[in-house]
Amino acid sequence: MSPWTASLPARKTPHESAPEGSRSGLLRLRLATVAALCLSAGVAMAQEPKIDPWPGLVTDIFHGRAITPHEGVVALDAPKRAEDAAIVPMTISLVEPALRAATLVIDENPMPMAAAFSFGEGAGVQKIETRVRVNSYTNVHVVGRTADGALHSVVKFVKASGGCSAPAIKDQDEAASNLGKMKYREFASENPALHEAQIMIRHPNNSGLQMDPITRAYIPAHYVDKVEVRQGDALIFSMEGGISLSEDPSFRFVYKPNGAKTIRVEAHDNEGGVFKGEWPIGGAS
């Protein structure tokens, strides 16, 4: 039997909240704005003096709140030079166990907020790995929010380019036939008090900047924008994301088990798709 679950497409329900200040509408607006600027400005835009986008992103995503550079709260592992700009691995480590949220921002991407994670109380999440697209040489920030609301950041510089417009690995027909199927894996943990698991979601996560090789038209943006992972009814983490997540989004994470027997996942995309999966803990294939 295939380890991939069947998808359950349905109409999307409105999101009740988002982990940090930026919302999907704002992000879509930013994507459309950047794409329009790129088309209209062309070469002339590339010759403009380089402007650091981070101060503006702090305003857009974090509403201008103070962010303190701090290595002892949250850590980011990212390659200095990516082998494939369309699937760049990112690992967020939560050094401070009381962190309530962590937001991954790829400064130079058309949709900079790659993923905003919120963690369930008592979930004990210590690490999350995912894969992203990187469009040009860029700083990558991760901003952690502690229980008192303070924001702390670390930054890495990543050399990669063209990830947002890179052709999809799978053709669109194959991607559509497997849309929303999920796979769950478990891994041996060095700490017996913790579990390590991975959720993989089949989805093209089209960026809107990729071109159909036959029609030469841009493929519309179609991407996973929200994921919730629970043990029993208790939230482990939720994620709000966008086009910066790679094709077939993947999340590998370390968490504290609460005795629940199952892992449940619900994912949404920007076209109203809802996809669900459930697996017994300790019974992953």
Coordinates of C-alpha atoms in Angstrom, one line a residue:
M1 CA 0.0 0.0 0.0
S2 CA 1.3 3.4 -0.9
P3 CA 2.6 5.4 2.1
W4 CA 1.1 8.5 0.6
T5 CA -2.4 9.5 1.9
A6 CA -5.2 10.5 -0.4
S7 CA -5.9 14.2 -0.6
L8 CA -9.3 15.7 0.4
P9 CA -9.8 18.8 -1.7
A10 CA -12.5 21.2 -0.4
R11 CA -13.2 24.8 -0.2
K12 CA -10.9 26.8 1.9
T13 CA -12.2 28.3 5.1
P14 CA -11.1 31.8 6.2
H15 CA -8.0 31.8 8.4
E16 CA -8.7 32.8 11.9
S17 CA -5.3 34.3 12.6
A18 CA -1.7 34.4 11.4
P19 CA 1.4 33.9 13.4
E20 CA 3.0 37.3 12.8
G21 CA 2.0 40.6 11.3
S22 CA 2.1 39.8 7.6
R23 CA -1.0 38.2 6.1
S24 CA -1.4 36.3 2.9
G25 CA -3.1 39.2 1.2
L26 CA -0.2 41.5 2.0
L27 CA 2.2 38.9 0.7
R28 CA 0.3 38.4 -2.6
L29 CA 0.2 42.2 -3.0
R30 CA 4.0 42.3 -2.4
L31 CA 4.5 39.5 -5.0
A32 CA 2.3 41.2 -7.6
T33 CA 4.0 44.6 -6.9
V34 CA 7.5 43.2 -7.2
A35 CA 6.7 41.3 -10.4
A36 CA 5.2 44.4 -12.0
L37 CA 8.2 46.4 -11.0
C38 CA 10.6 43.8 -12.5
L39 CA 8.7 43.8 -15.8
S40 CA 8.5 47.6 -16.1
A41 CA 11.9 48.6 -14.9
G42 CA 13.9 45.8 -16.6
V43 CA 17.6 46.4 -16.9
A44 CA 17.4 50.0 -15.5
M45 CA 16.1 48.6 -12.2
A46 CA 19.1 46.3 -11.9
Q47 CA 21.4 49.3 -12.2
E48 CA 19.8 51.1 -9.2
P49 CA 21.9 51.3 -6.1
K50 CA 21.5 48.3 -3.8
I51 CA 19.0 49.0 -1.0
D52 CA 18.8 46.8 2.0
P53 CA 15.2 45.5 2.1
W54 CA 15.3 44.4 5.8
P55 CA 14.2 47.7 7.4
G56 CA 11.1 47.7 5.2
L57 CA 10.4 44.0 5.9
V58 CA 10.6 44.7 9.6
T59 CA 7.8 47.3 9.1
D60 CA 5.7 45.0 6.8
I61 CA 6.0 41.7 8.6
F62 CA 6.7 42.7 12.2
H63 CA 4.9 46.1 12.3
G64 CA 8.2 47.9 13.0
R65 CA 8.7 46.2 16.4
A66 CA 12.2 46.1 17.9
I67 CA 14.1 43.0 16.9
T68 CA 17.3 42.2 18.9
P69 CA 20.1 40.2 17.2
H70 CA 20.6 37.3 19.6
E71 CA 22.4 34.0 18.9
G72 CA 21.2 32.4 22.1
V73 CA 17.5 32.3 21.4
V74 CA 17.1 30.9 17.9
A75 CA 19.5 29.6 15.4
L76 CA 19.5 29.1 11.6
D77 CA 21.5 26.6 9.6
A78 CA 21.6 27.5 5.9
P79 CA 24.1 26.7 3.1
K80 CA 26.5 29.5 2.2
R81 CA 26.1 28.5 -1.5
A82 CA 23.1 26.4 -2.4
E83 CA 23.5 23.4 -4.8
D84 CA 20.0 24.0 -6.2
A85 CA 18.3 27.4 -5.7
A86 CA 14.8 25.8 -5.9
I87 CA 15.4 23.4 -2.9
V88 CA 17.6 25.2 -0.4
P89 CA 17.5 23.4 3.0
M90 CA 16.8 25.6 6.1
T91 CA 17.0 24.4 9.7
I92 CA 15.6 26.5 12.5
S93 CA 16.7 25.5 16.0
L94 CA 14.8 26.8 19.0
V95 CA 17.6 27.3 21.5
E96 CA 15.2 29.1 23.9
P97 CA 12.5 26.4 24.8
A98 CA 9.9 29.1 25.6
L99 CA 9.8 30.4 22.0
R100 CA 6.2 30.8 20.8
A101 CA 7.0 31.6 17.2
A102 CA 9.7 31.7 14.5
T103 CA 9.5 33.5 11.2
L104 CA 11.8 32.7 8.2
V105 CA 12.4 35.7 5.9
I106 CA 14.3 35.5 2.6
D107 CA 15.0 39.2 2.2
E108 CA 15.5 39.4 -1.6
N109 CA 12.7 37.0 -2.6
P110 CA 9.5 38.4 -4.3
M111 CA 7.5 37.0 -1.4
P112 CA 10.1 37.4 1.4
M113 CA 8.2 35.7 4.3
A114 CA 8.9 32.0 3.5
A115 CA 7.3 30.5 6.6
A116 CA 5.9 31.8 9.9
F117 CA 5.7 29.0 12.5
S118 CA 3.7 29.1 15.7
F119 CA 4.3 26.5 18.4
G120 CA 1.7 24.7 20.6
E121 CA 2.1 25.3 24.3
G122 CA 3.9 22.3 25.8
A123 CA 4.8 20.9 22.3
G124 CA 8.5 21.3 23.1
V125 CA 9.4 21.9 19.5
Q126 CA 13.2 22.2 19.3
K127 CA 13.9 22.1 15.5
I128 CA 12.1 22.5 12.2
E129 CA 13.7 21.8 8.8
T130 CA 12.1 22.8 5.5
R131 CA 13.2 23.6 1.9
V132 CA 12.8 27.0 0.2
R133 CA 13.4 28.8 -3.1
V134 CA 16.0 31.5 -3.2
N135 CA 15.7 34.0 -6.0
S136 CA 19.0 35.9 -5.7
Y137 CA 22.0 36.3 -3.3
T138 CA 20.3 37.3 -0.1
N139 CA 20.3 37.6 3.7
V140 CA 18.0 35.1 5.3
H141 CA 16.6 36.0 8.7
V142 CA 14.9 33.9 11.3
V143 CA 13.0 35.9 14.0
G144 CA 12.0 34.1 17.2
R145 CA 9.3 35.4 19.5
T146 CA 9.6 34.5 23.2
A147 CA 6.8 34.2 25.7
D148 CA 7.1 37.8 26.8
G149 CA 6.6 39.0 23.2
A150 CA 10.2 40.0 22.6
L151 CA 11.7 39.4 19.1
H152 CA 15.2 38.0 18.5
S153 CA 16.9 37.4 15.2
V154 CA 19.8 35.7 13.5
V155 CA 20.9 36.1 9.9
K156 CA 22.8 34.1 7.3
F157 CA 23.9 35.1 3.8
V158 CA 23.0 32.6 1.1
K159 CA 24.4 32.5 -2.5
A160 CA 21.8 31.2 -4.8
S161 CA 19.8 32.6 -7.7
G162 CA 16.8 31.8 -9.9
G163 CA 15.0 29.6 -7.5
C164 CA 11.6 31.3 -7.8
S165 CA 11.5 31.0 -11.6
A166 CA 13.1 27.6 -11.8
P167 CA 11.0 25.0 -13.7
A168 CA 9.1 22.5 -11.6
I169 CA 10.7 19.1 -11.2
K170 CA 7.3 17.4 -12.0
D171 CA 5.1 18.2 -14.9
Q172 CA 1.8 20.0 -14.1
D173 CA -0.4 17.0 -15.0
E174 CA 1.6 14.8 -12.6
A175 CA 1.5 17.5 -9.9
A176 CA -2.3 17.8 -10.3
S177 CA -2.9 14.1 -10.1
N178 CA -1.1 13.8 -6.7
L179 CA -2.1 17.2 -5.3
G180 CA -2.3 17.2 -1.5
K181 CA -1.1 13.6 -0.9
M182 CA 0.9 13.4 2.2
K183 CA 3.6 11.1 3.7
Y184 CA 4.6 10.8 7.3
R185 CA 8.0 9.5 8.5
E186 CA 9.5 9.0 12.0
F187 CA 13.2 9.0 12.9
A188 CA 15.2 7.7 15.9
S189 CA 15.8 10.5 18.3
E190 CA 19.0 11.0 20.3
N191 CA 16.9 12.1 23.2
P192 CA 14.3 9.4 24.3
A193 CA 12.1 12.1 25.7
L194 CA 11.6 13.6 22.2
H195 CA 10.3 12.4 18.9
E196 CA 11.5 13.4 15.4
A197 CA 9.1 13.2 12.5
Q198 CA 8.6 14.5 8.9
I199 CA 5.6 15.6 6.9
M200 CA 5.8 15.7 3.1
I201 CA 3.0 17.3 1.1
R202 CA 2.8 16.8 -2.7
H203 CA 2.0 20.2 -4.2
P204 CA 3.6 22.1 -7.1
N205 CA 3.8 25.3 -5.0
N206 CA 3.9 27.2 -8.2
S207 CA 5.5 30.6 -7.7
G208 CA 3.7 32.6 -10.4
L209 CA 7.1 33.4 -11.9
Q210 CA 7.6 30.1 -13.7
M211 CA 6.9 29.8 -17.4
D212 CA 5.1 27.0 -19.2
P213 CA 7.7 25.6 -21.7
I214 CA 5.0 25.0 -24.3
T215 CA 2.6 28.0 -24.1
R216 CA 5.4 30.4 -22.9
A217 CA 2.8 31.8 -20.5
Y218 CA 3.4 32.2 -16.8
I219 CA 2.0 29.5 -14.6
P220 CA -0.4 31.0 -12.0
A221 CA 0.8 31.0 -8.4
H222 CA -0.6 28.0 -6.6
Y223 CA 1.0 27.2 -3.3
V224 CA 0.5 25.8 0.2
D225 CA -0.3 28.7 2.5
K226 CA -1.2 27.1 5.8
V227 CA -0.3 23.8 7.6
E228 CA -1.3 22.6 11.1
V229 CA 0.3 19.6 12.7
R230 CA -1.2 18.1 15.9
Q231 CA -0.5 15.1 18.2
G232 CA -4.0 14.1 19.2
D233 CA -5.9 17.4 19.5
A234 CA -2.8 19.3 20.8
L235 CA -1.0 21.7 18.3
I236 CA 2.6 20.9 17.7
F237 CA 3.0 23.7 15.2
S238 CA 1.2 25.7 12.6
M239 CA 2.8 27.4 9.6
E240 CA 1.8 30.2 7.3
G241 CA 3.8 30.3 4.1
G242 CA 3.9 31.2 0.5
I243 CA 5.8 30.8 -2.8
S244 CA 9.2 30.7 -1.2
L245 CA 8.5 27.1 0.0
S246 CA 9.8 24.6 -2.4
E247 CA 7.8 22.3 -4.6
D248 CA 6.4 19.4 -2.5
P249 CA 6.7 21.2 0.9
S250 CA 8.5 19.2 3.6
F251 CA 8.7 19.8 7.4
R252 CA 11.0 17.7 9.6
F253 CA 10.6 18.5 13.3
V254 CA 11.6 17.5 16.8
Y255 CA 8.9 17.7 19.5
K256 CA 7.9 16.4 22.9
P257 CA 5.3 13.6 22.9
N258 CA 2.2 14.0 25.0
G259 CA 1.0 10.4 24.9
A260 CA -1.3 10.9 22.0
K261 CA -1.7 8.0 19.6
T262 CA -1.9 9.8 16.3
I263 CA -0.4 12.7 14.3
R264 CA -2.9 14.8 12.3
V265 CA -2.1 17.2 9.6
E266 CA -4.3 19.7 7.8
A267 CA -2.9 21.8 4.9
H268 CA -4.5 24.6 2.9
D269 CA -3.5 26.2 -0.4
N270 CA -4.3 29.6 -1.9
E271 CA -6.9 28.2 -4.3
G272 CA -9.1 26.7 -1.6
G273 CA -7.7 23.2 -1.4
V274 CA -7.8 21.5 2.0
F275 CA -5.8 18.4 2.5
K276 CA -5.8 16.1 5.5
G277 CA -3.8 13.2 6.8
E278 CA -3.6 11.1 10.0
W279 CA -1.2 8.4 11.1
P280 CA -0.5 6.3 14.2
I281 CA 2.5 7.5 16.2
G282 CA 5.0 4.7 16.1
G283 CA 3.4 3.2 13.0
A284 CA 4.8 5.4 10.3
S285 CA 6.0 3.6 7.1

